[in-house]
Amino acid sequence: IAIPNNVRLRCVGWNKEQGYIACGGDDGLLKVLKLEAASGGGKDGSKALGLAAPSTLSMNQALEGHSGQIQVVVWNSAHQKLTSSDSSGLIIVWMLYKGSWYEEMINNRNRSVVRGMAWNSDGQKICIVYEDGAVIVGSVDGNRIWGKELKGQQLTGVEWSPDSNLLLFSHTNGEIHVYDNAGNFVSAVSDQCTSVQSAASDECTCVQSVTSDQCTFVQSVTSDQCTCVQSVTSDQCTCVQSVTSDQCTCVQSVTSDECTCVQSAASDQCTCVLSAVSDQCTCVQSRVQVQCLGTSVGSGALVVGLSWYHGQYGHVEPDCPVLAICYDNGRMQLMRNEGDDMPILIDTGMTVVSAQWNHNGSVIAVAGRLQLAAAADKDCNVVQFYTPFGEHMRTLKVPGQELTGCSWEGSSLRIALAVDAFIYFANIRPDYRWCYFTNTVVYTYTRPDRAETCVTFWDTTNNEHYVKYIKYLMGMVASHDHCVLSVRTDDGSGQFGLIICNAIGTPVDSKYIDIEPLHVAMTANYVFAASKDNFYMWQFKAPQSHSSVGVASSAKSDRAEKMYHVDDSPSGSEHNVREGEMLYEATSDPVCCACASKRLLLLGRESGMVQVYSLPRVALTARYTLQCRPHRLALNSDSTRLAIIDITGLMTLMDLESKGSAGIGGEGQVMKFERKDVWDVCWASDNPEMFALMEKTKMCIFKNMDPEQPIPSSGYLCSFKDLEVTAVLLDEVMQDPEFLNADHVLTLEAKSLRDTRQLLEKVSIKDAAAFIEENPHPRLWRLLGEAALQKLDLDNAESAFVRCKDYPMIQMVKRVAAIHSDNIRKAEVAAHFKKYEEAERLYLDMERRDLAVALRRKLGDWFRVVQLLKSGPAGDDATMEEALNNIGHYYADRQQWDEAVKQFEQAHNHQMLARCYYQLENFDGLESLVKNLPEGSSLLPAVADMFASVGMSEQAVTAYMKCNKVKDAIDTCVLLNQWQKAVELARQYNVTETGGLLGRYAEVLLQKGNKLQAIELFRRADKLKDAAKLLYKIAEEESEKKLHPLRIKKIYVLAAQLVMEHNSKMAKAMKDVGGSRSAALIGMYDDPTHIDVSAVMEAETGAVRKFLDSPWRGAEAYHFLLLTQRQLYEGYVDAAMKTCLHLREYETIIPARDIFSLLALSSCANRAFATCSKAFIKLEGLPNITDEERERYEDLAMSIFVKYAPKDSRSNRAECTSCETMIPDWVSTCPSCNTKFAACVVTGRPIMDSSAAWTCPGCRHSAMQQDITMRSHCPLCHTVIAAQ
């Protein structure tokens, strides 16, 4: 695009979201442009998608407002705003309104020039830096957030961190400072690009790339060695300096270029200069200091590129560099974060003006000028592309005098370049990691929420896809029915993996290897992985590869896996190949590409050499020398011709079997064929002389090097077969990789196929056959046969199918010829060519409804089958049921269960009906189905399982009993905790295994710690005694914790109630069977569902056995303990003391320390010091207390009894109702007649007169009548007291 009036451009910016392009230049020039793809760009609109579609300039608006030279333009894509500034310091924010751009805000500081502006990742903030050190951060609505003056500092640029928490400022001295988002200084970025590299650091890596020439310099402090490798086409130079021995070795493998090596022992420096025409490499090694990027290092380099990838589209690898800092002298460092102390250092060898990441951080473009050595005063505009790891990918030469800026398109498929008074656009063809086999496209992309690479297997036939996530994926290649994925392991072993996958992404074989698989080739049975120095052959195992075992059986068994060095010349034997450490020696000519066929393996090397190996024995048969560095190799179907694409996109062909081609060491016979700007090529799988290539944005098909008319397309070539090229529009796929569109797979036809179709439409079969005779191809004969068959020209059809060896179609022709009716012939042919409506119409016109039904049955169109059967007699009931069943399955597969029920009911398919009812949760329908099923039906157990799965035990039991599966019914009851029903069934049908089931289930519950569930299990199973035992055990455990006495009492009460209920049931059972107590004791009464308690519980303690004999004793103990506490807190100290005296009978349940401590407290409060003294004596005599505690008891007793004599202040006495002896009113047993008095559960006092006592009907405990009158429940067991 030319700028009017030849106004020179200074900057360019491409809106990543909406596609607007802003360019600024001299004299206040500011324009906004927009390129849009025209609709229906070609004859077939689907073929002209993406980059191949013609573009039109839909907007070309000049923005007026600036007068000076535009220096900075930045886009806010999130809010559709453009910010620009000129040489006078004027800043204008532009907004889009009704299709045009207008001024929204203006700012002019009038003190300095704006050197950088940057919006943060979400477009909410902008940071503006001025040359004089002023920094302003504002919001998107124009409000100033904060400002800062950096005194004495001159700024040149600014960049936000991806999370908007940090700001990077570049200074005129080349330094980068880090500030937080509030303007506070954080740190300085380590600048290793323009500073001197000290030996204190461990390692420095510098990668130099000029056009296609690369120089790698590695400094190791430990060994003080410097290696410099210069690659210029086929020229290589290696220089190794050893400080200890002061030796320099220079190896030059160039025929015409010279290499000079100078060694200075005084300064221990080695200089290696390669005096080629335009290629130079200088490396200086010092004992103390290493200058990493040449000899012209010094301060003062300006930062011209400051780009931090935001990470919104994921990363190519975990922890890959995202921050690029580029200087005008060509130095660049790539960092993982602002604190990365081991950045990747690059010397581009050019004067840089701009550096920018693409949209997903996989490529960084560096634009500038390169000075050619041939003419010192002549510069060349170039854009160099690098990976995040510093690997040079490609160099783009740009015409014009001065390149001033570059900007990526939003999808990174194009790049805009500001050159002089023009905007140049370059198409970018990404090297996607993808492959194609068996109608499956495998492609990869990254997601910001996952560190792994997402690998999608897309079945283009059914438009289905399968996704796998693989970490550290390196590449992939496919052949026949499988693909191989090369990965790097993350276990620190340094190994790499090869994974063989089928079309749905399922791994079928894998192998770990020790070499880095930079280049991988694959055949039907072998995988070849090549590093720079070695290549590895592996015969993988796959279900389809068994047929190849016989072919490989002639080789030795160890041939299935073998490693070779690229410099060796293997002859198929074991004697002339390297082994051991020599196998991994570095080569001076690394491998740069590889390809393979069934017969040959070809390896391309950076020098331009191509090595040919025969397979499967891997014998070197030829070496060919090219005049370029190959980038991609492709063999034709019979391995006779080789297509070569070099790193500049130039494609040539080589004849591998020409008589003039030389053997080992020869140059081969390069054919007279050359095409520029080629980025993809694909040979036809059925014709060794046909191939298709992608050249810029068009596809060309060649037959014997004669081109056909090019077709506009930007698709990546998948396959070429039957004169049809299959291509996939990966650019469009990558825009939304998770939602696939079948239109992104193109089928492009060769010219001969298109011409034959037109001929068959316009001329006769005979004339078309004559044309095909001149241009024979099986696909054309098949097309002719199909056309003749449609016209019922059976003789010509059969002849054409014979010519293309299509035996199924020959049989089809014979079958049609055997039909006597022309209408049936037409219908059969129409059905074959998928014209089913026409075929059915012909059948119905002939009143052959049965044939129409058969056609629809074969197609699986069951809806139409039902319509045909209902509209007239054409089949029996079995056919109708088959159709209804298939329609029901159609709805069931789509989970439309209501519609499926209707079909299965008509088809009387009870099995599927049960499934549909279950999915619909229509259990009433399932019950009615059980009633309608005959006894013993095989479907009943399945229906019972459905009921059991949702907890409907009664219905499940009914279904099981109807098919006479009593044991399953009992098991279901046990599973659903319906123990009473299980016991009833067991007794009714004399099943004796129920007790064991209960025991096992209880054991499982106890092992899991679910004691309460086990108790509920026993209670529901009417095993009350066993439940009580567990409750007593739980009460003992809770007693040891001393936390909740009320809870412990409740547990004891529940256990006692269960024991009482058990005893009453036992007494009733003995009465019903007419037994006696002695009969029960000697085991005459046998419980058929007895549970072995020892298998469920641990051994019973003596306390548990005592509780079974006196079930209320534990509840009594804690009841009186709580009563004592309550009385004490309420101030009834005398009642509390008397209750506590009664509590002494429960020392086996409540610790004696607690009882006597409470007694000492209550008696002291009651001034009964004699009782208190006895309590202290008990406490001091406790055997399980420490000496310290005993001493504290003694001290406390001393402090009390020093003041008070150990005498009770008062003592009430009462008369024993048996012997009339006066006794204290708190004793529970008369000392004269040993009469025992029950304790009142309300007050705790002994009941002397039993005639005035009330007895609880539940627990059989007593209370004084006057004390119980105002209560509604028993204080001990909480039984409701009946109103009197």
XYZ file of C-alpha atoms in Angstrom, residues 554-1030:
477
model
C 15.234 -62.167 6.665
C 17.054 -59.595 8.786
C 18.484 -60.337 12.187
C 16.287 -59.910 15.209
C 18.355 -56.997 16.500
C 17.661 -55.125 13.277
C 14.335 -54.043 14.714
C 16.210 -51.400 16.732
C 19.550 -49.842 15.780
C 21.479 -46.587 16.173
C 23.850 -45.178 13.534
C 26.218 -42.235 13.282
C 25.558 -39.905 10.385
C 29.238 -39.878 9.358
C 29.400 -43.667 9.063
C 28.902 -45.590 5.854
C 26.971 -48.706 6.860
C 26.829 -51.494 4.324
C 24.192 -53.608 6.021
C 26.660 -55.538 8.155
C 27.771 -54.967 11.746
C 31.467 -54.422 11.066
C 31.680 -50.878 9.744
C 29.533 -48.944 12.240
C 30.551 -47.165 15.411
C 29.755 -48.401 18.878
C 30.090 -47.134 22.435
C 31.069 -43.531 23.066
C 32.233 -43.045 19.479
C 28.613 -43.432 18.401
C 27.733 -40.120 20.069
C 30.627 -38.018 18.756
C 29.617 -34.613 17.419
C 29.659 -34.134 13.667
C 30.721 -31.032 11.804
C 27.788 -31.380 9.384
C 24.535 -31.804 11.338
C 21.383 -33.422 10.006
C 18.713 -30.866 9.073
C 15.881 -32.956 7.527
C 14.799 -36.544 6.845
C 12.279 -38.550 4.842
C 11.660 -42.235 4.219
C 9.762 -44.659 2.005
C 9.426 -48.412 1.954
C 12.724 -48.689 0.044
C 14.835 -45.691 1.026
C 15.809 -43.466 3.920
C 17.159 -39.991 3.042
C 18.944 -37.637 5.421
C 19.684 -34.020 4.491
C 22.638 -32.238 6.086
C 23.376 -28.555 6.554
C 26.205 -28.630 4.034
C 23.739 -29.586 1.304
C 24.615 -33.272 1.287
C 21.816 -35.827 0.982
C 22.605 -39.375 2.120
C 20.554 -42.265 0.745
C 20.174 -45.541 2.672
C 18.476 -48.678 1.441
C 15.930 -50.351 3.682
C 15.418 -52.426 5.694
C 19.135 -53.247 6.127
C 20.207 -49.575 6.295
C 23.056 -49.618 3.806
C 24.435 -46.330 2.493
C 23.930 -46.410 -1.275
C 24.586 -42.819 -2.394
C 25.560 -39.333 -1.335
C 24.317 -36.369 -3.339
C 25.577 -32.814 -2.992
C 23.132 -29.947 -3.355
C 23.888 -26.281 -3.861
C 21.603 -25.314 -1.013
C 20.719 -26.257 2.515
C 17.676 -28.529 2.368
C 14.752 -27.763 4.626
C 12.338 -30.483 3.551
C 12.618 -33.688 1.495
C 9.782 -35.644 -0.117
C 9.953 -38.923 -2.076
C 7.491 -39.920 -4.769
C 5.458 -43.129 -4.667
C 8.130 -45.394 -6.215
C 11.158 -43.646 -4.607
C 12.619 -42.573 -7.963
C 12.324 -38.819 -7.578
C 13.073 -36.478 -4.720
C 11.524 -33.079 -4.084
C 13.794 -30.660 -2.195
C 12.686 -27.419 -0.555
C 15.591 -25.350 0.781
C 15.499 -22.828 3.602
C 14.697 -19.970 1.200
C 11.607 -21.734 -0.198
C 13.236 -22.778 -3.485
C 12.031 -26.188 -4.676
C 14.020 -28.442 -6.990
C 13.670 -32.035 -8.159
C 16.290 -34.789 -8.287
C 16.131 -38.027 -10.260
C 17.466 -40.774 -7.988
C 17.572 -43.512 -10.659
C 18.909 -41.595 -13.619
C 21.727 -43.216 -15.519
C 23.760 -40.054 -15.151
C 23.424 -39.879 -11.374
C 26.615 -40.614 -9.554
C 27.136 -43.026 -6.687
C 28.572 -42.233 -3.299
C 29.931 -38.719 -3.271
C 28.294 -37.667 -6.518
C 26.135 -34.678 -7.237
C 23.124 -36.568 -8.542
C 21.055 -35.401 -11.467
C 19.098 -32.303 -10.574
C 16.196 -31.987 -12.975
C 15.379 -28.801 -14.827
C 12.704 -27.698 -12.437
C 12.702 -24.769 -10.058
C 9.911 -23.006 -8.156
C 10.266 -20.179 -5.645
C 8.345 -19.448 -2.445
C 7.258 -23.077 -2.045
C 6.198 -24.054 1.478
C 4.523 -27.453 1.004
C 4.688 -30.345 -1.439
C 2.846 -33.654 -1.748
C 3.498 -36.461 -4.251
C 0.603 -38.464 -5.673
C 0.366 -41.875 -4.015
C -0.765 -43.558 -7.276
C 1.361 -41.757 -9.887
C 5.122 -41.208 -9.446
C 5.130 -38.327 -11.929
C 2.422 -36.194 -10.327
C 2.777 -33.891 -7.369
C 1.116 -30.842 -5.876
C 2.879 -27.901 -4.271
C 1.847 -24.803 -2.374
C 3.396 -21.649 -3.761
C 2.540 -18.465 -1.883
C -1.287 -18.571 -1.781
C -1.952 -20.959 -4.637
C -1.749 -24.665 -5.258
C -0.184 -26.026 -8.427
C -0.472 -29.578 -9.707
C 2.318 -30.918 -11.915
C 2.358 -33.936 -14.144
C 5.845 -34.821 -15.322
C 6.912 -31.249 -14.408
C 4.180 -29.683 -16.566
C 2.047 -27.345 -14.458
C -1.692 -27.091 -14.497
C -3.616 -23.912 -13.843
C -2.996 -22.872 -10.225
C -5.869 -22.926 -7.732
C -6.086 -20.205 -5.022
C -5.681 -21.922 -1.665
C -3.816 -21.587 1.599
C -4.427 -25.151 2.757
C -1.783 -27.538 4.002
C -1.520 -30.579 1.725
C -2.711 -33.836 3.244
C -2.804 -36.368 0.409
C -2.884 -36.661 -3.376
C -4.729 -39.638 -4.769
C -7.110 -40.340 -7.646
C -6.398 -36.911 -9.133
C -7.776 -35.282 -5.980
C -5.723 -33.262 -3.512
C -6.944 -33.166 0.076
C -5.894 -30.055 1.987
C -6.756 -28.715 5.424
C -7.057 -25.036 6.263
C -5.017 -25.161 9.446
C -5.011 -21.380 9.746
C -8.793 -21.403 10.123
C -8.706 -24.483 12.351
C -6.267 -22.800 14.743
C -8.511 -19.772 15.167
C -10.943 -21.967 17.111
C -9.249 -25.355 17.506
C -11.862 -26.811 19.854
C -14.797 -26.380 17.449
C -14.193 -28.105 14.133
C -15.793 -27.331 10.799
C -15.874 -29.875 8.002
C -15.557 -26.995 5.479
C -11.951 -26.551 6.578
C -11.029 -29.753 4.718
C -10.786 -29.093 0.978
C -10.842 -31.494 -1.937
C -9.162 -29.940 -4.975
C -9.357 -31.711 -8.335
C -6.719 -31.974 -11.007
C -7.423 -30.377 -14.386
C -7.818 -33.704 -16.196
C -10.495 -34.757 -13.707
C -12.346 -31.479 -14.101
C -12.114 -31.693 -17.909
C -13.414 -35.257 -17.928
C -16.434 -34.244 -15.860
C -17.212 -31.476 -18.320
C -16.806 -33.815 -21.285
C -19.156 -36.391 -19.813
C -21.789 -33.688 -19.426
C -21.433 -32.388 -22.998
C -20.281 -35.229 -25.264
C -20.984 -38.902 -25.701
C -19.440 -41.759 -23.776
C -17.432 -42.771 -26.815
C -15.849 -39.324 -27.251
C -15.069 -39.125 -23.539
C -13.432 -42.555 -23.745
C -11.206 -41.303 -26.546
C -10.069 -38.384 -24.390
C -9.308 -40.702 -21.502
C -7.325 -42.972 -23.831
C -5.031 -40.022 -24.409
C -4.851 -39.173 -20.699
C -5.194 -42.557 -19.004
C -5.747 -42.748 -15.272
C -7.750 -45.231 -13.164
C -9.731 -42.369 -11.649
C -10.815 -41.166 -15.093
C -11.803 -44.684 -16.200
C -13.813 -45.079 -13.030
C -15.534 -41.759 -13.698
C -16.336 -42.903 -17.243
C -17.662 -46.223 -15.962
C -19.927 -44.507 -13.479
C -21.306 -42.189 -16.156
C -21.915 -45.134 -18.527
C -23.587 -47.100 -15.740
C -25.949 -44.221 -14.997
C -26.921 -44.198 -18.668
C -27.281 -48.045 -18.555
C -24.530 -48.355 -21.156
C -23.408 -51.569 -19.503
C -20.857 -52.644 -22.118
C -18.853 -49.417 -21.917
C -19.289 -49.362 -18.159
C -17.871 -52.857 -17.789
C -15.006 -52.045 -20.132
C -14.137 -48.899 -18.152
C -14.222 -50.703 -14.825
C -11.988 -53.421 -16.240
C -9.497 -50.752 -17.322
C -9.358 -49.348 -13.785
C -9.425 -52.838 -12.201
C -12.451 -52.029 -10.078
C -13.706 -55.568 -9.479
C -16.626 -54.682 -7.146
C -18.031 -52.388 -9.813
C -17.584 -55.111 -12.435
C -19.738 -57.360 -10.282
C -22.229 -54.518 -9.928
C -22.497 -54.185 -13.689
C -23.052 -57.937 -14.065
C -25.731 -57.882 -11.389
C -27.537 -55.031 -13.135
C -27.232 -56.794 -16.470
C -28.968 -59.850 -15.018
C -32.055 -57.767 -14.225
C -34.619 -57.836 -17.000
C -36.711 -54.847 -16.015
C -35.270 -51.511 -17.099
C -37.021 -49.667 -14.288
C -35.508 -51.991 -11.678
C -32.125 -51.488 -13.350
C -32.532 -47.752 -13.088
C -33.576 -48.064 -9.454
C -30.572 -50.273 -8.599
C -28.178 -47.860 -10.313
C -29.790 -44.861 -8.590
C -29.495 -46.599 -5.226
C -25.839 -47.373 -5.893
C -25.125 -43.714 -6.579
C -26.996 -42.729 -3.397
C -30.032 -41.364 -5.199
C -32.308 -43.135 -2.786
C -35.402 -41.017 -3.274
C -35.330 -41.646 -6.994
C -34.780 -45.380 -6.483
C -37.695 -45.600 -4.056
C -39.958 -43.697 -6.420
C -39.102 -46.118 -9.205
C -39.877 -49.117 -6.988
C -43.197 -47.657 -5.884
C -44.161 -46.792 -9.454
C -43.699 -50.470 -10.287
C -45.730 -51.411 -7.200
C -42.702 -53.143 -5.712
C -43.121 -51.844 -2.190
C -41.160 -54.826 -0.886
C -38.058 -53.663 -2.781
C -38.517 -50.149 -1.429
C -38.724 -51.566 2.098
C -35.617 -53.691 1.480
C -33.758 -50.597 0.242
C -34.673 -48.594 3.324
C -33.785 -51.527 5.602
C -30.375 -51.718 4.002
C -29.913 -47.978 4.544
C -31.118 -48.187 8.135
C -33.870 -45.659 7.462
C -36.325 -47.319 9.853
C -38.688 -44.377 10.040
C -39.310 -44.685 6.325
C -39.647 -48.460 6.685
C -42.504 -47.971 9.166
C -44.175 -45.471 6.850
C -43.952 -47.893 3.928
C -45.265 -50.802 6.001
C -48.211 -48.765 7.293
C -49.111 -47.426 3.858
C -49.552 -50.837 2.282
C -48.795 -54.544 2.498
C -45.078 -54.951 2.140
C -43.909 -57.120 5.030
C -44.830 -59.209 8.061
C -45.093 -58.422 11.761
C -41.463 -59.372 12.335
C -40.328 -56.632 9.952
C -42.504 -54.085 11.733
C -41.144 -55.129 15.147
C -37.597 -54.915 13.807
C -38.241 -51.391 12.546
C -39.910 -50.296 15.778
C -37.052 -51.741 17.816
C -34.489 -49.880 15.750
C -36.433 -46.634 16.053
C -36.585 -47.194 19.803
C -32.818 -47.694 19.884
C -32.426 -44.495 17.855
C -34.293 -42.519 20.527
C -32.560 -44.381 23.369
C -29.122 -43.570 21.968
C -30.116 -39.905 22.050
C -31.588 -40.283 25.555
C -35.088 -39.459 24.362
C -36.547 -42.080 26.669
C -40.221 -41.065 26.373
C -40.209 -41.578 22.626
C -38.241 -44.798 23.034
C -40.895 -46.176 25.430
C -43.604 -45.708 22.815
C -41.639 -47.678 20.229
C -40.594 -50.494 22.540
C -44.136 -50.901 23.839
C -45.359 -51.432 20.283
C -42.489 -53.818 19.603
C -43.085 -55.716 22.886
C -39.411 -55.339 23.775
C -39.613 -55.803 27.558
C -35.880 -55.634 28.102
C -35.489 -52.185 26.564
C -38.751 -51.099 28.183
C -37.260 -51.870 31.578
C -34.161 -49.839 30.730
C -36.235 -46.865 29.539
C -38.478 -46.968 32.633
C -35.379 -47.029 34.803
C -33.820 -44.044 33.008
C -37.106 -42.158 33.299
C -37.408 -43.166 36.991
C -40.839 -44.486 36.114
C -40.908 -47.139 38.821
C -44.659 -47.568 38.543
C -44.078 -48.684 34.992
C -41.411 -51.075 36.192
C -43.808 -52.545 38.777
C -46.482 -53.101 36.165
C -43.849 -54.666 33.916
C -42.949 -57.111 36.714
C -46.610 -58.060 37.047
C -46.924 -58.700 33.311
C -43.750 -60.760 33.014
C -44.189 -64.525 33.357
C -42.741 -66.327 36.351
C -39.149 -67.361 35.892
C -38.501 -64.699 33.223
C -34.820 -63.978 32.709
C -35.585 -60.253 32.823
C -36.865 -60.329 36.428
C -33.420 -60.392 38.126
C -32.326 -57.356 36.084
C -35.483 -55.459 37.044
C -34.957 -56.445 40.687
C -31.434 -55.049 40.512
C -32.875 -51.783 39.192
C -35.231 -51.573 42.159
C -32.434 -52.423 44.576
C -30.153 -49.739 43.119
C -32.630 -47.039 44.136
C -33.472 -48.530 47.538
C -36.908 -49.972 46.672
C -36.480 -53.184 48.612
C -40.091 -54.332 48.618
C -40.389 -54.196 44.827
C -36.974 -55.816 44.427
C -37.995 -58.680 46.735
C -41.204 -59.143 44.749
C -39.255 -59.423 41.492
C -36.737 -61.867 42.990
C -39.434 -64.021 44.541
C -41.288 -64.200 41.218
C -38.217 -65.800 39.652
C -37.595 -67.957 42.770
C -34.330 -66.269 43.835
C -34.818 -66.238 47.610
C -31.144 -65.891 48.409
C -30.853 -62.765 46.211
C -33.959 -61.315 47.861
C -32.444 -61.802 51.320
C -29.135 -60.304 50.174
C -30.985 -57.275 48.844
C -32.726 -56.814 52.179
C -29.400 -57.040 53.965
C -27.866 -54.548 51.525
C -30.712 -52.093 52.060
C -30.751 -52.569 55.875
C -34.150 -54.218 55.807
C -33.050 -56.745 58.396
C -36.489 -57.603 59.722
C -37.661 -58.527 56.260
C -34.457 -60.492 55.700
C -34.978 -62.451 58.919
C -38.603 -63.156 58.031
C -37.601 -64.467 54.606
C -34.824 -66.553 56.117
C -37.175 -68.146 58.633
C -39.947 -68.607 56.069
C -37.685 -70.372 53.583
C -35.317 -71.996 56.128
C -32.260 -69.998 55.033
C -29.612 -70.181 57.757
C -26.915 -67.898 56.328
C -28.507 -64.635 57.473
C -26.725 -64.516 60.810
C -23.392 -64.804 59.061
C -24.339 -62.012 56.685
C -25.315 -59.764 59.558
C -22.098 -60.584 61.334
C -19.949 -59.856 58.311
C -21.723 -56.600 57.630
C -21.394 -55.533 61.259
C -17.721 -56.446 61.167
C -17.204 -54.209 58.146
C -18.991 -51.354 59.865
C -16.898 -51.731 62.994
C -13.663 -51.873 61.004
C -14.630 -48.568 59.439
C -15.408 -47.129 62.857
C -19.155 -46.862 62.188
C -20.272 -48.213 65.557
C -23.563 -46.356 65.557
C -24.466 -47.858 62.176
C -23.592 -51.279 63.534
C -25.879 -50.668 66.509
C -28.702 -49.640 64.189
C -27.978 -52.760 62.118
C -28.337 -54.980 65.199
C -31.414 -53.155 66.390
C -33.209 -53.501 63.048
C -32.173 -57.125 62.850
C -33.740 -57.666 66.296
C -30.324 -58.378 67.820
C -30.946 -56.125 70.792
C -28.476 -57.774 73.114
C -25.640 -57.343 70.623
C -26.629 -53.713 70.089
C -26.601 -53.171 73.854
C -23.103 -54.625 74.119
C -21.844 -52.126 71.540
